[in-house]
Amino acid sequence: MSNAIARKLDSIQTKSAMRSVDVANLLGARPETVSRWNQGKAFPRPDAQKNLLALEYIVDELSDIYEPKEARLWLFSRQKLLGGNSPADLIQEGKADAVIDVIERLKAGVFV
């Protein structure tokens, strides 16, 4: 039986083709730590959990626009609409709302 964090990690990895190491790096954790979260042996710190939940939401929204490999590429690429920052960097800095705003604009077809 999987725990809630494990289900979220699975959803992120399935919808964005991200590897555990990608998730770990983005959340400022070690891959071994993410593995323990996945096994239910540990739980994320509050800041990591907040970013994990934001990442899951973002990946879910991206799945409406992109295939998993494309979503991963978008997350780690610099984006003009984010001032040249990558979405992954902004999520890591706790600025997921800026990423969510851009995704909403992309989904609505508004780019300016």
A tleap script that builds the chain and sets N, CA, C and O, in Angstrom:
source leaprc.protein.ff14SB
mol = sequence {
  NMET SER ASN ALA ILE ALA ARG LYS LEU ASP
  SER ILE GLN THR LYS SER ALA MET ARG SER
  VAL ASP VAL ALA ASN LEU LEU GLY ALA ARG
  PRO GLU THR VAL SER ARG TRP ASN GLN GLY
  LYS ALA PHE PRO ARG PRO ASP ALA GLN LYS
  ASN LEU LEU ALA LEU GLU TYR ILE VAL ASP
  GLU LEU SER ASP ILE TYR GLU PRO LYS GLU
  ALA ARG LEU TRP LEU PHE SER ARG GLN LYS
  LEU LEU GLY GLY ASN SER PRO ALA ASP LEU
  ILE GLN GLU GLY LYS ALA ASP ALA VAL ILE
  ASP VAL ILE GLU ARG LEU LYS ALA GLY VAL
  PHE CVAL
}
set mol.1.N position { 0.850 -1.187 0.000 }
set mol.1.CA position { 0.000 0.000 0.000 }
set mol.1.C position { 0.892 1.246 0.000 }
set mol.1.O position { 1.785 1.376 0.838 }
set mol.2.N position { 0.650 2.144 -0.928 }
set mol.2.CA position { 1.495 3.325 -1.028 }
set mol.2.C position { 0.938 4.449 -0.162 }
set mol.2.O position { -0.260 4.511 0.114 }
set mol.3.N position { 1.831 5.327 0.255 }
set mol.3.CA position { 1.413 6.481 1.041 }
set mol.3.C position { 1.112 7.655 0.110 }
set mol.3.O position { 1.378 7.584 -1.090 }
set mol.4.N position { 0.563 8.718 0.658 }
set mol.4.CA position { 0.165 9.874 -0.150 }
set mol.4.C position { 1.358 10.499 -0.867 }
set mol.4.O position { 1.252 10.884 -2.031 }
set mol.5.N position { 2.488 10.601 -0.176 }
set mol.5.CA position { 3.682 11.189 -0.800 }
set mol.5.C position { 4.149 10.313 -1.959 }
set mol.5.O position { 4.522 10.826 -3.014 }
set mol.6.N position { 4.131 8.999 -1.770 }
set mol.6.CA position { 4.540 8.077 -2.836 }
set mol.6.C position { 3.637 8.233 -4.057 }
set mol.6.O position { 4.119 8.204 -5.190 }
set mol.7.N position { 2.342 8.397 -3.838 }
set mol.7.CA position { 1.416 8.588 -4.963 }
set mol.7.C position { 1.714 9.898 -5.689 }
set mol.7.O position { 1.635 9.962 -6.916 }
set mol.8.N position { 2.051 10.924 -4.943 }
set mol.8.CA position { 2.381 12.202 -5.569 }
set mol.8.C position { 3.667 12.093 -6.387 }
set mol.8.O position { 3.748 12.604 -7.504 }
set mol.9.N position { 4.661 11.429 -5.822 }
set mol.9.CA position { 5.918 11.223 -6.548 }
set mol.9.C position { 5.683 10.425 -7.823 }
set mol.9.O position { 6.247 10.742 -8.870 }
set mol.10.N position { 4.853 9.392 -7.739 }
set mol.10.CA position { 4.548 8.576 -8.910 }
set mol.10.C position { 3.845 9.410 -9.977 }
set mol.10.O position { 4.156 9.296 -11.163 }
set mol.11.N position { 2.905 10.242 -9.561 }
set mol.11.CA position { 2.195 11.103 -10.501 }
set mol.11.C position { 3.155 12.067 -11.197 }
set mol.11.O position { 3.084 12.259 -12.411 }
set mol.12.N position { 4.044 12.663 -10.422 }
set mol.12.CA position { 5.030 13.590 -10.992 }
set mol.12.C position { 5.898 12.865 -12.010 }
set mol.12.O position { 6.118 13.370 -13.111 }
set mol.13.N position { 6.385 11.705 -11.655 }
set mol.13.CA position { 7.293 10.970 -12.533 }
set mol.13.C position { 6.577 10.466 -13.786 }
set mol.13.O position { 7.160 10.449 -14.870 }
set mol.14.N position { 5.334 10.063 -13.641 }
set mol.14.CA position { 4.573 9.563 -14.785 }
set mol.14.C position { 4.209 10.679 -15.757 }
set mol.14.O position { 4.352 10.520 -16.969 }
set mol.15.N position { 3.740 11.804 -15.232 }
set mol.15.CA position { 3.247 12.886 -16.085 }
set mol.15.C position { 4.332 13.790 -16.633 }
set mol.15.O position { 4.089 14.553 -17.569 }
set mol.16.N position { 5.549 13.715 -16.053 }
set mol.16.CA position { 6.603 14.622 -16.528 }
set mol.16.C position { 7.882 13.907 -16.927 }
set mol.16.O position { 8.864 14.562 -17.279 }
set mol.17.N position { 7.896 12.596 -16.882 }
set mol.17.CA position { 9.082 11.813 -17.222 }
set mol.17.C position { 10.299 12.227 -16.389 }
set mol.17.O position { 11.441 12.043 -16.810 }
set mol.18.N position { 10.043 12.786 -15.211 }
set mol.18.CA position { 11.142 13.153 -14.323 }
set mol.18.C position { 11.620 11.917 -13.587 }
set mol.18.O position { 10.829 11.044 -13.230 }
set mol.19.N position { 12.914 11.853 -13.367 }
set mol.19.CA position { 13.496 10.764 -12.582 }
set mol.19.C position { 13.530 11.200 -11.123 }
set mol.19.O position { 13.377 12.380 -10.806 }
set mol.20.N position { 13.732 10.236 -10.252 }
set mol.20.CA position { 13.814 10.543 -8.815 }
set mol.20.C position { 14.893 11.577 -8.536 }
set mol.20.O position { 14.713 12.457 -7.695 }
set mol.21.N position { 16.010 11.472 -9.239 }
set mol.21.CA position { 17.100 12.423 -9.019 }
set mol.21.C position { 16.686 13.836 -9.435 }
set mol.21.O position { 17.105 14.810 -8.808 }
set mol.22.N position { 15.874 13.957 -10.479 }
set mol.22.CA position { 15.365 15.270 -10.894 }
set mol.22.C position { 14.504 15.871 -9.794 }
set mol.22.O position { 14.650 17.039 -9.435 }
set mol.23.N position { 13.604 15.050 -9.269 }
set mol.23.CA position { 12.716 15.508 -8.198 }
set mol.23.C position { 13.537 15.908 -6.978 }
set mol.23.O position { 13.289 16.947 -6.367 }
set mol.24.N position { 14.511 15.080 -6.632 }
set mol.24.CA position { 15.361 15.374 -5.478 }
set mol.24.C position { 16.083 16.703 -5.660 }
set mol.24.O position { 16.079 17.541 -4.758 }
set mol.25.N position { 16.694 16.897 -6.809 }
set mol.25.CA position { 17.421 18.143 -7.067 }
set mol.25.C position { 16.493 19.345 -7.016 }
set mol.25.O position { 16.841 20.382 -6.450 }
set mol.26.N position { 15.333 19.209 -7.597 }
set mol.26.CA position { 14.388 20.317 -7.627 }
set mol.26.C position { 13.901 20.665 -6.231 }
set mol.26.O position { 13.651 21.833 -5.934 }
set mol.27.N position { 13.764 19.661 -5.371 }
set mol.27.CA position { 13.258 19.892 -4.018 }
set mol.27.C position { 14.364 20.125 -2.996 }
set mol.27.O position { 14.088 20.297 -1.809 }
set mol.28.N position { 15.616 20.131 -3.454 }
set mol.28.CA position { 16.728 20.369 -2.538 }
set mol.28.C position { 16.965 19.218 -1.585 }
set mol.28.O position { 17.388 19.418 -0.447 }
set mol.29.N position { 16.692 18.014 -2.051 }
set mol.29.CA position { 16.877 16.814 -1.232 }
set mol.29.C position { 17.848 15.862 -1.937 }
set mol.29.O position { 18.156 16.024 -3.118 }
set mol.30.N position { 18.308 14.895 -1.204 }
set mol.30.CA position { 19.152 13.858 -1.805 }
set mol.30.C position { 18.257 12.778 -2.405 }
set mol.30.O position { 17.158 12.543 -1.903 }
set mol.31.N position { 18.706 12.120 -3.466 }
set mol.31.CA position { 17.897 11.042 -4.058 }
set mol.31.C position { 17.528 9.961 -3.037 }
set mol.31.O position { 16.441 9.389 -3.105 }
set mol.32.N position { 18.424 9.683 -2.100 }
set mol.32.CA position { 18.138 8.674 -1.073 }
set mol.32.C position { 16.972 9.126 -0.187 }
set mol.32.O position { 16.169 8.309 0.264 }
set mol.33.N position { 16.895 10.415 0.050 }
set mol.33.CA position { 15.816 10.964 0.865 }
set mol.33.C position { 14.485 10.798 0.150 }
set mol.33.O position { 13.493 10.398 0.759 }
set mol.34.N position { 14.462 11.106 -1.144 }
set mol.34.CA position { 13.234 10.944 -1.930 }
set mol.34.C position { 12.825 9.472 -1.952 }
set mol.34.O position { 11.636 9.156 -1.910 }
set mol.35.N position { 13.792 8.588 -2.018 }
set mol.35.CA position { 13.503 7.155 -1.971 }
set mol.35.C position { 12.842 6.775 -0.651 }
set mol.35.O position { 11.901 5.981 -0.632 }
set mol.36.N position { 13.326 7.334 0.440 }
set mol.36.CA position { 12.716 7.061 1.751 }
set mol.36.C position { 11.295 7.625 1.821 }
set mol.36.O position { 10.411 7.005 2.414 }
set mol.37.N position { 11.072 8.797 1.220 }
set mol.37.CA position { 9.710 9.342 1.175 }
set mol.37.C position { 8.810 8.371 0.429 }
set mol.37.O position { 7.692 8.081 0.854 }
set mol.38.N position { 9.323 7.871 -0.698 }
set mol.38.CA position { 8.558 6.969 -1.555 }
set mol.38.C position { 8.211 5.674 -0.829 }
set mol.38.O position { 7.163 5.080 -1.082 }
set mol.39.N position { 9.076 5.242 0.060 }
set mol.39.CA position { 8.858 4.005 0.818 }
set mol.39.C position { 8.065 4.241 2.104 }
set mol.39.O position { 7.722 3.286 2.802 }
set mol.40.N position { 7.775 5.488 2.418 }
set mol.40.CA position { 7.040 5.806 3.631 }
set mol.40.C position { 7.902 5.741 4.886 }
set mol.40.O position { 7.381 5.692 6.001 }
set mol.41.N position { 9.224 5.739 4.704 }
set mol.41.CA position { 10.144 5.677 5.845 }
set mol.41.C position { 10.501 7.054 6.388 }
set mol.41.O position { 11.068 7.178 7.474 }
set mol.42.N position { 10.166 8.081 5.623 }
set mol.42.CA position { 10.425 9.466 6.034 }
set mol.42.C position { 9.427 10.353 5.298 }
set mol.42.O position { 8.785 9.931 4.336 }
set mol.43.N position { 9.314 11.580 5.767 }
set mol.43.CA position { 8.417 12.530 5.129 }
set mol.43.C position { 9.165 13.827 4.880 }
set mol.43.O position { 10.089 14.167 5.620 }
set mol.44.N position { 8.771 14.558 3.836 }
set mol.44.CA position { 9.481 15.798 3.502 }
set mol.44.C position { 9.355 16.854 4.602 }
set mol.44.O position { 8.362 16.912 5.327 }
set mol.45.N position { 10.397 17.689 4.702 }
set mol.45.CA position { 10.321 18.873 5.566 }
set mol.45.C position { 9.186 19.743 5.032 }
set mol.45.O position { 8.782 19.596 3.879 }
set mol.46.N position { 8.674 20.646 5.861 }
set mol.46.CA position { 7.550 21.491 5.410 }
set mol.46.C position { 7.837 22.261 4.109 }
set mol.46.O position { 6.972 22.332 3.236 }
set mol.47.N position { 9.029 22.832 3.972 }
set mol.47.CA position { 9.327 23.583 2.745 }
set mol.47.C position { 9.419 22.652 1.536 }
set mol.47.O position { 8.953 23.000 0.450 }
set mol.48.N position { 10.011 21.486 1.715 }
set mol.48.CA position { 10.101 20.522 0.618 }
set mol.48.C position { 8.722 19.988 0.265 }
set mol.48.O position { 8.415 19.775 -0.908 }
set mol.49.N position { 7.893 19.772 1.277 }
set mol.49.CA position { 6.537 19.290 1.020 }
set mol.49.C position { 5.730 20.328 0.248 }
set mol.49.O position { 4.989 19.987 -0.674 }
set mol.50.N position { 5.877 21.589 0.626 }
set mol.50.CA position { 5.173 22.662 -0.095 }
set mol.50.C position { 5.585 22.674 -1.564 }
set mol.50.O position { 4.736 22.778 -2.449 }
set mol.51.N position { 6.897 22.567 -1.824 }
set mol.51.CA position { 7.380 22.566 -3.199 }
set mol.51.C position { 6.972 21.291 -3.935 }
set mol.51.O position { 6.708 21.333 -5.136 }
set mol.52.N position { 6.916 20.163 -3.232 }
set mol.52.CA position { 6.473 18.905 -3.836 }
set mol.52.C position { 5.018 19.018 -4.283 }
set mol.52.O position { 4.671 18.596 -5.386 }
set mol.53.N position { 4.176 19.579 -3.439 }
set mol.53.CA position { 2.766 19.748 -3.785 }
set mol.53.C position { 2.595 20.722 -4.949 }
set mol.53.O position { 1.755 20.512 -5.823 }
set mol.54.N position { 3.393 21.783 -4.956 }
set mol.54.CA position { 3.345 22.735 -6.072 }
set mol.54.C position { 3.809 22.055 -7.359 }
set mol.54.O position { 3.212 22.246 -8.418 }
set mol.55.N position { 4.869 21.267 -7.263 }
set mol.55.CA position { 5.377 20.555 -8.439 }
set mol.55.C position { 4.324 19.598 -8.978 }
set mol.55.O position { 4.131 19.506 -10.190 }
set mol.56.N position { 3.646 18.892 -8.092 }
set mol.56.CA position { 2.606 17.969 -8.557 }
set mol.56.C position { 1.508 18.735 -9.303 }
set mol.56.O position { 1.060 18.305 -10.366 }
set mol.57.N position { 1.082 19.857 -8.749 }
set mol.57.CA position { 0.050 20.664 -9.398 }
set mol.57.C position { 0.525 21.145 -10.771 }
set mol.57.O position { -0.205 21.058 -11.759 }
set mol.58.N position { 1.742 21.647 -10.815 }
set mol.58.CA position { 2.310 22.161 -12.070 }
set mol.58.C position { 2.402 21.062 -13.112 }
set mol.58.O position { 2.025 21.264 -14.266 }
set mol.59.N position { 2.895 19.915 -12.718 }
set mol.59.CA position { 3.029 18.791 -13.650 }
set mol.59.C position { 1.655 18.341 -14.142 }
set mol.59.O position { 1.494 18.008 -15.317 }
set mol.60.N position { 0.675 18.330 -13.256 }
set mol.60.CA position { -0.675 17.959 -13.656 }
set mol.60.C position { -1.219 18.945 -14.691 }
set mol.60.O position { -1.831 18.538 -15.679 }
set mol.61.N position { -0.995 20.228 -14.465 }
set mol.61.CA position { -1.431 21.244 -15.428 }
set mol.61.C position { -0.692 21.094 -16.759 }
set mol.61.O position { -1.295 21.216 -17.825 }
set mol.62.N position { 0.601 20.832 -16.695 }
set mol.62.CA position { 1.381 20.655 -17.924 }
set mol.62.C position { 0.921 19.440 -18.720 }
set mol.62.O position { 1.041 19.417 -19.945 }
set mol.63.N position { 0.395 18.429 -18.029 }
set mol.63.CA position { -0.030 17.210 -18.725 }
set mol.63.C position { -1.214 17.486 -19.661 }
set mol.63.O position { -1.498 16.685 -20.551 }
set mol.64.N position { -1.901 18.612 -19.463 }
set mol.64.CA position { -2.969 19.002 -20.386 }
set mol.64.C position { -2.408 19.582 -21.686 }
set mol.64.O position { -3.112 19.652 -22.694 }
set mol.65.N position { -1.142 19.995 -21.659 }
set mol.65.CA position { -0.528 20.664 -22.801 }
set mol.65.C position { 0.531 19.781 -23.479 }
set mol.65.O position { 0.619 19.732 -24.706 }
set mol.66.N position { 1.326 19.090 -22.666 }
set mol.66.CA position { 2.496 18.381 -23.160 }
set mol.66.C position { 2.477 16.897 -22.826 }
set mol.66.O position { 1.860 16.462 -21.853 }
set mol.67.N position { 3.166 16.141 -23.657 }
set mol.67.CA position { 3.482 14.745 -23.343 }
set mol.67.C position { 4.538 14.763 -22.238 }
set mol.67.O position { 5.214 15.776 -22.063 }
set mol.68.N position { 4.698 13.664 -21.485 }
set mol.68.CA position { 5.635 13.668 -20.350 }
set mol.68.C position { 7.048 14.160 -20.665 }
set mol.68.O position { 7.584 14.981 -19.920 }
set mol.69.N position { 7.658 13.686 -21.735 }
set mol.69.CA position { 9.031 14.116 -22.045 }
set mol.69.C position { 9.093 15.600 -22.389 }
set mol.69.O position { 10.065 16.280 -22.061 }
set mol.70.N position { 8.049 16.098 -23.053 }
set mol.70.CA position { 7.986 17.526 -23.373 }
set mol.70.C position { 7.805 18.351 -22.101 }
set mol.70.O position { 8.384 19.430 -21.972 }
set mol.71.N position { 7.005 17.849 -21.166 }
set mol.71.CA position { 6.793 18.558 -19.898 }
set mol.71.C position { 8.109 18.665 -19.136 }
set mol.71.O position { 8.424 19.721 -18.587 }
set mol.72.N position { 8.880 17.575 -19.099 }
set mol.72.CA position { 10.169 17.596 -18.408 }
set mol.72.C position { 11.091 18.630 -19.053 }
set mol.72.O position { 11.742 19.412 -18.361 }
set mol.73.N position { 11.139 18.624 -20.370 }
set mol.73.CA position { 11.985 19.577 -21.080 }
set mol.73.C position { 11.564 21.004 -20.777 }
set mol.73.O position { 12.416 21.863 -20.551 }
set mol.74.N position { 10.261 21.272 -20.769 }
set mol.74.CA position { 9.758 22.613 -20.464 }
set mol.74.C position { 10.155 23.034 -19.054 }
set mol.74.O position { 10.568 24.173 -18.838 }
set mol.75.N position { 10.033 22.128 -18.102 }
set mol.75.CA position { 10.360 22.444 -16.706 }
set mol.75.C position { 11.817 22.853 -16.516 }
set mol.75.O position { 12.116 23.712 -15.686 }
set mol.76.N position { 12.715 22.251 -17.272 }
set mol.76.CA position { 14.140 22.499 -17.082 }
set mol.76.C position { 14.748 23.474 -18.090 }
set mol.76.O position { 15.952 23.727 -18.059 }
set mol.77.N position { 13.922 24.019 -18.980 }
set mol.77.CA position { 14.399 24.978 -19.986 }
set mol.77.C position { 14.104 26.400 -19.549 }
set mol.77.O position { 13.119 26.658 -18.857 }
set mol.78.N position { 14.975 27.329 -19.962 }
set mol.78.CA position { 14.716 28.739 -19.699 }
set mol.78.C position { 13.510 29.178 -20.517 }
set mol.78.O position { 13.352 28.795 -21.677 }
set mol.79.N position { 12.664 29.987 -19.891 }
set mol.79.CA position { 11.432 30.424 -20.545 }
set mol.79.C position { 11.374 31.942 -20.605 }
set mol.79.O position { 11.585 32.621 -19.600 }
set mol.80.N position { 11.087 32.472 -21.794 }
set mol.80.CA position { 10.957 33.924 -21.954 }
set mol.80.C position { 9.891 34.485 -21.027 }
set mol.80.O position { 10.075 35.543 -20.425 }
set mol.81.N position { 8.777 33.773 -20.914 }
set mol.81.CA position { 7.676 34.263 -20.093 }
set mol.81.C position { 8.006 34.271 -18.605 }
set mol.81.O position { 7.256 34.824 -17.800 }
set mol.82.N position { 9.119 33.662 -18.246 }
set mol.82.CA position { 9.578 33.664 -16.849 }
set mol.82.C position { 10.867 34.475 -16.708 }
set mol.82.O position { 11.668 34.237 -15.804 }
set mol.83.N position { 11.052 35.424 -17.605 }
set mol.83.CA position { 12.216 36.302 -17.538 }
set mol.83.C position { 13.530 35.578 -17.766 }
set mol.83.O position { 14.568 35.994 -17.252 }
set mol.84.N position { 13.491 34.502 -18.532 }
set mol.84.CA position { 14.703 33.748 -18.813 }
set mol.84.C position { 15.051 32.708 -17.758 }
set mol.84.O position { 16.072 32.028 -17.867 }
set mol.85.N position { 14.222 32.581 -16.752 }
set mol.85.CA position { 14.437 31.563 -15.719 }
set mol.85.C position { 13.805 30.254 -16.144 }
set mol.85.O position { 12.891 30.236 -16.968 }
set mol.86.N position { 14.292 29.159 -15.582 }
set mol.86.CA position { 13.631 27.883 -15.828 }
set mol.86.C position { 12.555 27.683 -14.767 }
set mol.86.O position { 12.728 28.105 -13.623 }
set mol.87.N position { 11.448 27.045 -15.134 }
set mol.87.CA position { 10.415 26.760 -14.139 }
set mol.87.C position { 10.970 25.972 -12.950 }
set mol.87.O position { 10.592 26.225 -11.806 }
set mol.88.N position { 11.856 25.027 -13.215 }
set mol.88.CA position { 12.434 24.219 -12.126 }
set mol.88.C position { 13.153 25.102 -11.111 }
set mol.88.O position { 13.010 24.903 -9.904 }
set mol.89.N position { 13.922 26.072 -11.592 }
set mol.89.CA position { 14.631 26.971 -10.678 }
set mol.89.C position { 13.656 27.773 -9.821 }
set mol.89.O position { 13.868 27.947 -8.621 }
set mol.90.N position { 12.587 28.258 -10.448 }
set mol.90.CA position { 11.612 29.052 -9.700 }
set mol.90.C position { 10.870 28.202 -8.671 }
set mol.90.O position { 10.607 28.662 -7.560 }
set mol.91.N position { 10.535 26.975 -9.033 }
set mol.91.CA position { 9.880 26.077 -8.074 }
set mol.91.C position { 10.815 25.839 -6.892 }
set mol.91.O position { 10.394 25.876 -5.736 }
set mol.92.N position { 12.073 25.596 -7.196 }
set mol.92.CA position { 13.065 25.350 -6.143 }
set mol.92.C position { 13.190 26.559 -5.216 }
set mol.92.O position { 13.438 26.398 -4.020 }
set mol.93.N position { 13.024 27.753 -5.750 }
set mol.93.CA position { 13.121 28.982 -4.962 }
set mol.93.C position { 11.811 29.321 -4.245 }
set mol.93.O position { 11.712 30.352 -3.579 }
set mol.94.N position { 10.811 28.453 -4.385 }
set mol.94.CA position { 9.523 28.715 -3.737 }
set mol.94.C position { 8.644 29.688 -4.497 }
set mol.94.O position { 7.723 30.271 -3.924 }
set mol.95.N position { 8.920 29.870 -5.791 }
set mol.95.CA position { 8.168 30.817 -6.617 }
set mol.95.C position { 7.282 30.093 -7.630 }
set mol.95.O position { 7.202 30.480 -8.796 }
set mol.96.N position { 6.625 29.044 -7.165 }
set mol.96.CA position { 5.784 28.229 -8.044 }
set mol.96.C position { 4.621 29.023 -8.631 }
set mol.96.O position { 4.161 28.722 -9.732 }
set mol.97.N position { 4.144 30.030 -7.911 }
set mol.97.CA position { 3.002 30.811 -8.411 }
set mol.97.C position { 3.310 31.463 -9.751 }
set mol.97.O position { 2.430 31.560 -10.606 }
set mol.98.N position { 4.541 31.909 -9.947 }
set mol.98.CA position { 4.922 32.512 -11.227 }
set mol.98.C position { 4.840 31.474 -12.346 }
set mol.98.O position { 4.410 31.782 -13.457 }
set mol.99.N position { 5.251 30.260 -12.048 }
set mol.99.CA position { 5.194 29.172 -13.028 }
set mol.99.C position { 3.737 28.835 -13.340 }
set mol.99.O position { 3.374 28.649 -14.501 }
set mol.100.N position { 2.917 28.758 -12.317 }
set mol.100.CA position { 1.495 28.452 -12.502 }
set mol.100.C position { 0.822 29.525 -13.355 }
set mol.100.O position { 0.003 29.206 -14.216 }
set mol.101.N position { 1.162 30.795 -13.122 }
set mol.101.CA position { 0.599 31.884 -13.924 }
set mol.101.C position { 0.933 31.712 -15.400 }
set mol.101.O position { 0.074 31.907 -16.259 }
set mol.102.N position { 2.174 31.348 -15.697 }
set mol.102.CA position { 2.587 31.163 -17.094 }
set mol.102.C position { 1.857 29.980 -17.713 }
set mol.102.O position { 1.430 30.056 -18.865 }
set mol.103.N position { 1.709 28.902 -16.978 }
set mol.103.CA position { 0.995 27.736 -17.505 }
set mol.103.C position { -0.457 28.093 -17.796 }
set mol.103.O position { -1.005 27.674 -18.815 }
set mol.104.N position { -1.071 28.851 -16.927 }
set mol.104.CA position { -2.454 29.292 -17.166 }
set mol.104.C position { -2.544 30.130 -18.427 }
set mol.104.O position { -3.497 30.008 -19.196 }
set mol.105.N position { -1.553 30.980 -18.637 }
set mol.105.CA position { -1.524 31.803 -19.862 }
set mol.105.C position { -1.339 30.914 -21.090 }
set mol.105.O position { -1.986 31.130 -22.114 }
set mol.106.N position { -0.460 29.917 -20.992 }
set mol.106.CA position { -0.243 28.997 -22.113 }
set mol.106.C position { -1.529 28.233 -22.441 }
set mol.106.O position { -1.886 28.071 -23.608 }
set mol.107.N position { -2.206 27.774 -21.414 }
set mol.107.CA position { -3.443 27.024 -21.626 }
set mol.107.C position { -4.541 27.894 -22.232 }
set mol.107.O position { -5.379 27.415 -22.996 }
set mol.108.N position { -4.525 29.165 -21.884 }
set mol.108.CA position { -5.524 30.100 -22.409 }
set mol.108.C position { -5.130 30.655 -23.781 }
set mol.108.O position { -5.931 31.312 -24.445 }
set mol.109.N position { -3.894 30.386 -24.196 }
set mol.109.CA position { -3.435 30.904 -25.472 }
set mol.109.C position { -2.996 32.348 -25.424 }
set mol.109.O position { -2.908 33.007 -26.460 }
set mol.110.N position { -2.716 32.854 -24.216 }
set mol.110.CA position { -2.285 34.235 -24.033 }
set mol.110.C position { -0.778 34.228 -23.761 }
set mol.110.O position { -0.332 33.697 -22.743 }
set mol.111.N position { -0.003 34.811 -24.659 }
set mol.111.CA position { 1.453 34.750 -24.520 }
set mol.111.C position { 2.094 36.094 -24.245 }
set mol.111.O position { 3.299 36.139 -23.996 }
set mol.112.N position { 1.360 37.182 -24.276 }
set mol.112.CA position { 1.948 38.494 -24.067 }
set mol.112.C position { 1.503 39.072 -22.745 }
set mol.112.O position { 1.900 40.183 -22.391 }
savepdb mol mol.pdb
quit
